[in-house]
Short mmCIF file of C-alpha atoms and ligand atoms in Angstrom, two decimals:
data_model
loop_
_atom_site.label_atom_id
_atom_site.label_comp_id
_atom_site.label_asym_id
_atom_site.label_seq_id
_atom_site.Cartn_x
_atom_site.Cartn_y
_atom_site.Cartn_z
CA MET A 219 -3.54 -15.08 61.40
CA THR A 220 -6.25 -18.39 61.52
CA GLY A 221 -8.77 -17.76 63.31
CA GLN A 222 -8.31 -19.20 67.18
CA ARG A 223 -8.83 -22.50 67.52
CA PRO A 224 -9.88 -23.69 71.59
CA ALA A 225 -6.77 -25.25 72.55
CA ALA A 226 -5.56 -22.08 71.32
CA GLU A 227 -7.53 -20.04 73.61
CA ARG A 228 -6.72 -21.75 76.83
CA ALA A 229 -3.11 -22.01 76.15
CA THR A 230 -3.08 -18.07 76.21
CA ASP A 231 -5.29 -17.55 79.32
CA ARG A 232 -2.70 -20.25 81.24
CA TRP A 233 -0.12 -18.20 80.04
CA ALA A 234 -2.03 -14.36 80.94
CA ASP A 235 -1.00 -14.03 84.62
CA VAL A 236 2.49 -15.20 84.03
CA ARG A 237 4.17 -11.65 85.13
CA ARG A 238 2.28 -11.45 87.89
CA ARG A 239 3.54 -14.93 88.86
CA LEU A 240 6.47 -14.66 87.84
CA ARG A 241 6.93 -11.46 90.08
CA ALA A 242 5.38 -13.65 92.90
CA ARG A 243 8.46 -15.67 92.34
CA GLY A 244 11.45 -12.59 92.32
CA LEU A 245 11.58 -12.37 88.98
CA ARG A 246 12.13 -9.33 87.35
CA TRP A 247 9.39 -8.67 84.23
CA THR A 248 12.47 -7.94 81.85
CA PRO A 249 12.23 -7.07 78.85
CA GLN A 250 14.42 -9.95 77.95
CA ARG A 251 12.07 -12.16 79.60
CA ARG A 252 9.25 -11.00 78.24
CA VAL A 253 10.77 -11.72 73.91
CA LEU A 254 11.52 -15.60 75.89
CA LEU A 255 7.43 -16.00 76.53
CA GLU A 256 7.03 -14.51 72.91
CA VAL A 257 9.55 -17.06 71.59
CA LEU A 258 7.60 -19.63 73.57
CA ALA A 259 4.57 -18.99 72.41
CA GLY A 260 5.96 -19.73 68.58
CA VAL A 261 7.27 -23.61 69.77
CA ASP A 262 5.54 -26.80 68.68
CA GLY A 263 6.67 -29.84 69.96
CA HIS A 264 10.40 -29.90 71.53
CA VAL A 265 12.98 -27.73 71.37
CA THR A 266 16.48 -27.26 72.90
CA GLY A 267 17.69 -24.47 75.94
CA ALA A 268 20.09 -23.51 73.06
CA GLU A 269 17.99 -23.05 70.44
CA LEU A 270 15.78 -20.45 72.79
CA VAL A 271 18.72 -18.81 73.74
CA GLU A 272 19.99 -18.10 69.95
CA ARG A 273 15.73 -17.69 68.82
CA THR A 274 15.68 -14.59 71.92
CA ARG A 275 18.71 -12.86 71.22
CA ARG A 276 18.37 -13.41 67.96
CA ILE A 277 15.50 -10.80 69.43
CA ASP A 278 17.51 -9.70 71.77
CA PRO A 279 21.14 -9.37 71.57
CA THR A 280 21.75 -8.69 74.84
CA THR A 281 20.19 -11.83 77.15
CA THR A 282 21.80 -13.88 78.36
CA PRO A 283 21.85 -17.97 78.85
CA SER A 284 21.27 -17.94 82.60
CA THR A 285 18.19 -15.24 81.82
CA VAL A 286 16.57 -18.30 80.13
CA TYR A 287 17.14 -21.10 81.60
CA ARG A 288 16.45 -19.43 84.90
CA THR A 289 12.82 -18.20 83.65
CA LEU A 290 12.60 -22.13 82.32
CA ASP A 291 12.86 -22.89 85.70
CA VAL A 292 10.49 -21.45 87.14
CA LEU A 293 7.49 -21.79 84.10
CA GLU A 294 8.56 -25.50 84.92
CA GLY A 295 7.62 -24.78 88.41
CA LEU A 296 3.98 -22.59 87.27
CA GLY A 297 4.00 -25.80 85.11
CA LEU A 298 3.72 -23.98 81.64
CA VAL A 299 6.88 -26.09 80.30
CA SER A 300 8.47 -29.02 81.01
CA HIS A 301 12.05 -30.24 79.86
CA SER A 302 13.59 -33.98 78.73
CA HIS A 303 17.19 -35.25 77.96
CA GLY A 304 18.39 -35.74 74.53
CA LEU A 305 20.97 -36.85 74.07
CA GLU A 306 23.90 -36.39 76.40
CA GLY A 307 21.69 -35.09 78.33
CA ARG A 308 20.34 -32.37 76.53
CA GLN A 309 17.56 -30.49 77.84
CA GLU A 310 14.80 -30.23 76.03
CA PHE A 311 11.84 -28.55 75.80
CA HIS A 312 8.11 -29.36 75.70
CA VAL A 313 6.23 -26.02 75.42
CA ASN A 314 2.17 -26.62 77.32
CA PRO A 315 2.90 -30.22 78.42
CA ARG A 316 0.63 -31.94 77.60
CA ALA A 317 0.34 -35.99 78.11
CA ASP A 318 3.56 -37.72 80.11
CA HIS A 319 5.42 -39.24 77.13
CA GLY A 320 8.91 -40.11 77.27
CA HIS A 321 11.40 -39.98 74.82
CA LEU A 322 14.34 -42.50 72.36
CA VAL A 323 16.98 -41.05 71.10
CA CYS A 324 19.76 -41.95 68.78
CA PRO A 325 23.00 -40.22 68.72
CA GLY A 326 23.92 -42.33 65.01
CA CYS A 327 21.63 -40.49 63.02
CA GLY A 328 20.33 -37.46 66.07
CA GLY A 329 16.84 -38.44 65.79
CA SER A 330 14.53 -37.90 68.81
CA TRP A 331 10.79 -40.54 68.66
CA GLU A 332 8.20 -40.54 71.64
CA LEU A 333 7.97 -43.32 73.50
CA ALA A 334 4.16 -43.23 74.48
CA PRO A 335 3.10 -45.14 78.12
CA ASP A 336 2.03 -47.82 77.33
CA GLU A 337 5.58 -48.76 75.54
CA VAL A 338 6.75 -48.59 78.72
CA ALA A 339 4.23 -49.83 81.14
CA GLU A 340 6.06 -53.36 82.01
CA LEU A 341 9.03 -51.67 82.18
CA VAL A 342 6.82 -49.04 85.07
CA ALA A 343 4.99 -52.15 86.35
CA GLY A 344 8.26 -54.16 86.78
CA LEU A 345 10.18 -50.98 89.07
CA ARG A 346 7.91 -50.96 90.72
CA ASP A 347 6.35 -53.93 91.57
CA GLY A 348 10.14 -55.41 91.98
CA ARG A 349 11.62 -52.96 93.84
CA GLY A 350 8.76 -49.97 94.49
CA PHE A 351 10.06 -47.30 92.62
CA GLU A 352 7.73 -45.08 90.87
CA VAL A 353 9.54 -44.20 86.98
CA ALA A 354 9.19 -41.03 86.15
CA VAL A 355 7.89 -41.29 82.71
CA ASP A 356 7.87 -37.83 81.32
CA HIS A 357 11.54 -37.87 82.16
CA LEU A 358 12.78 -40.99 80.60
CA THR A 359 15.39 -41.27 77.59
CA ILE A 360 16.70 -43.87 76.51
CA GLU A 361 18.98 -43.79 73.79
CA GLY A 362 20.40 -46.20 71.73
CA ARG A 363 20.26 -46.92 67.45
CA CYS A 364 16.73 -46.72 66.06
CA ALA A 365 16.09 -49.61 63.32
CA ASP A 366 17.45 -47.45 60.35
CA CYS A 367 21.14 -47.25 61.67
CA ALA A 368 21.51 -50.77 63.35
CA ARG A 369 20.69 -51.94 59.74
CA ALA A 370 22.92 -49.38 58.19
CA GLY A 371 25.26 -50.95 61.29
CA MET A 372 24.43 -54.30 59.67
CA ALA A 373 25.33 -53.67 56.11
CA ARG A 374 28.76 -52.13 57.20
CA ALA A 375 29.57 -55.10 58.86
ZN1 ZN B 700 16.04 -33.85 84.28
ZN1 ZN B 701 19.40 -43.85 63.87
ZN1 ZN B 702 8.39 -34.90 73.88
#
């Protein structure tokens, strides 16, 4: 055990009440849900829904994917996790989402990268001015070829 950092303490506070809040939304507090929360507490950065199902089932094999996804939906409503989309629209989850960011994904190598809001500021402003459309940057995923894959493709050509 390392010493608790202030950020970690704040994150713990946000989760402290989650049992009561799940109940308030009509969800029972089950061992499976408790295990999912334990798994989420150990996640840093991005994790796919499938990974969460797998890690949860490793601890409690009775957990079903629908329990995991339904609980994630509710936790998202509480602001404790957020989702974005990876390759082929697969859901990926962020625990304790801090800042808005989008994602770049490359099917060639399976890589994904965070996209800072200022990298898409022009696109966002253009769509707002031109169409009155508000882009949800934290839900924005752009698929394409990364620099390495683009170079490899050129070398083959
Ligand atoms: Zn979505
Ligand atoms: Zn790539
Ligand atoms: Zn992300």
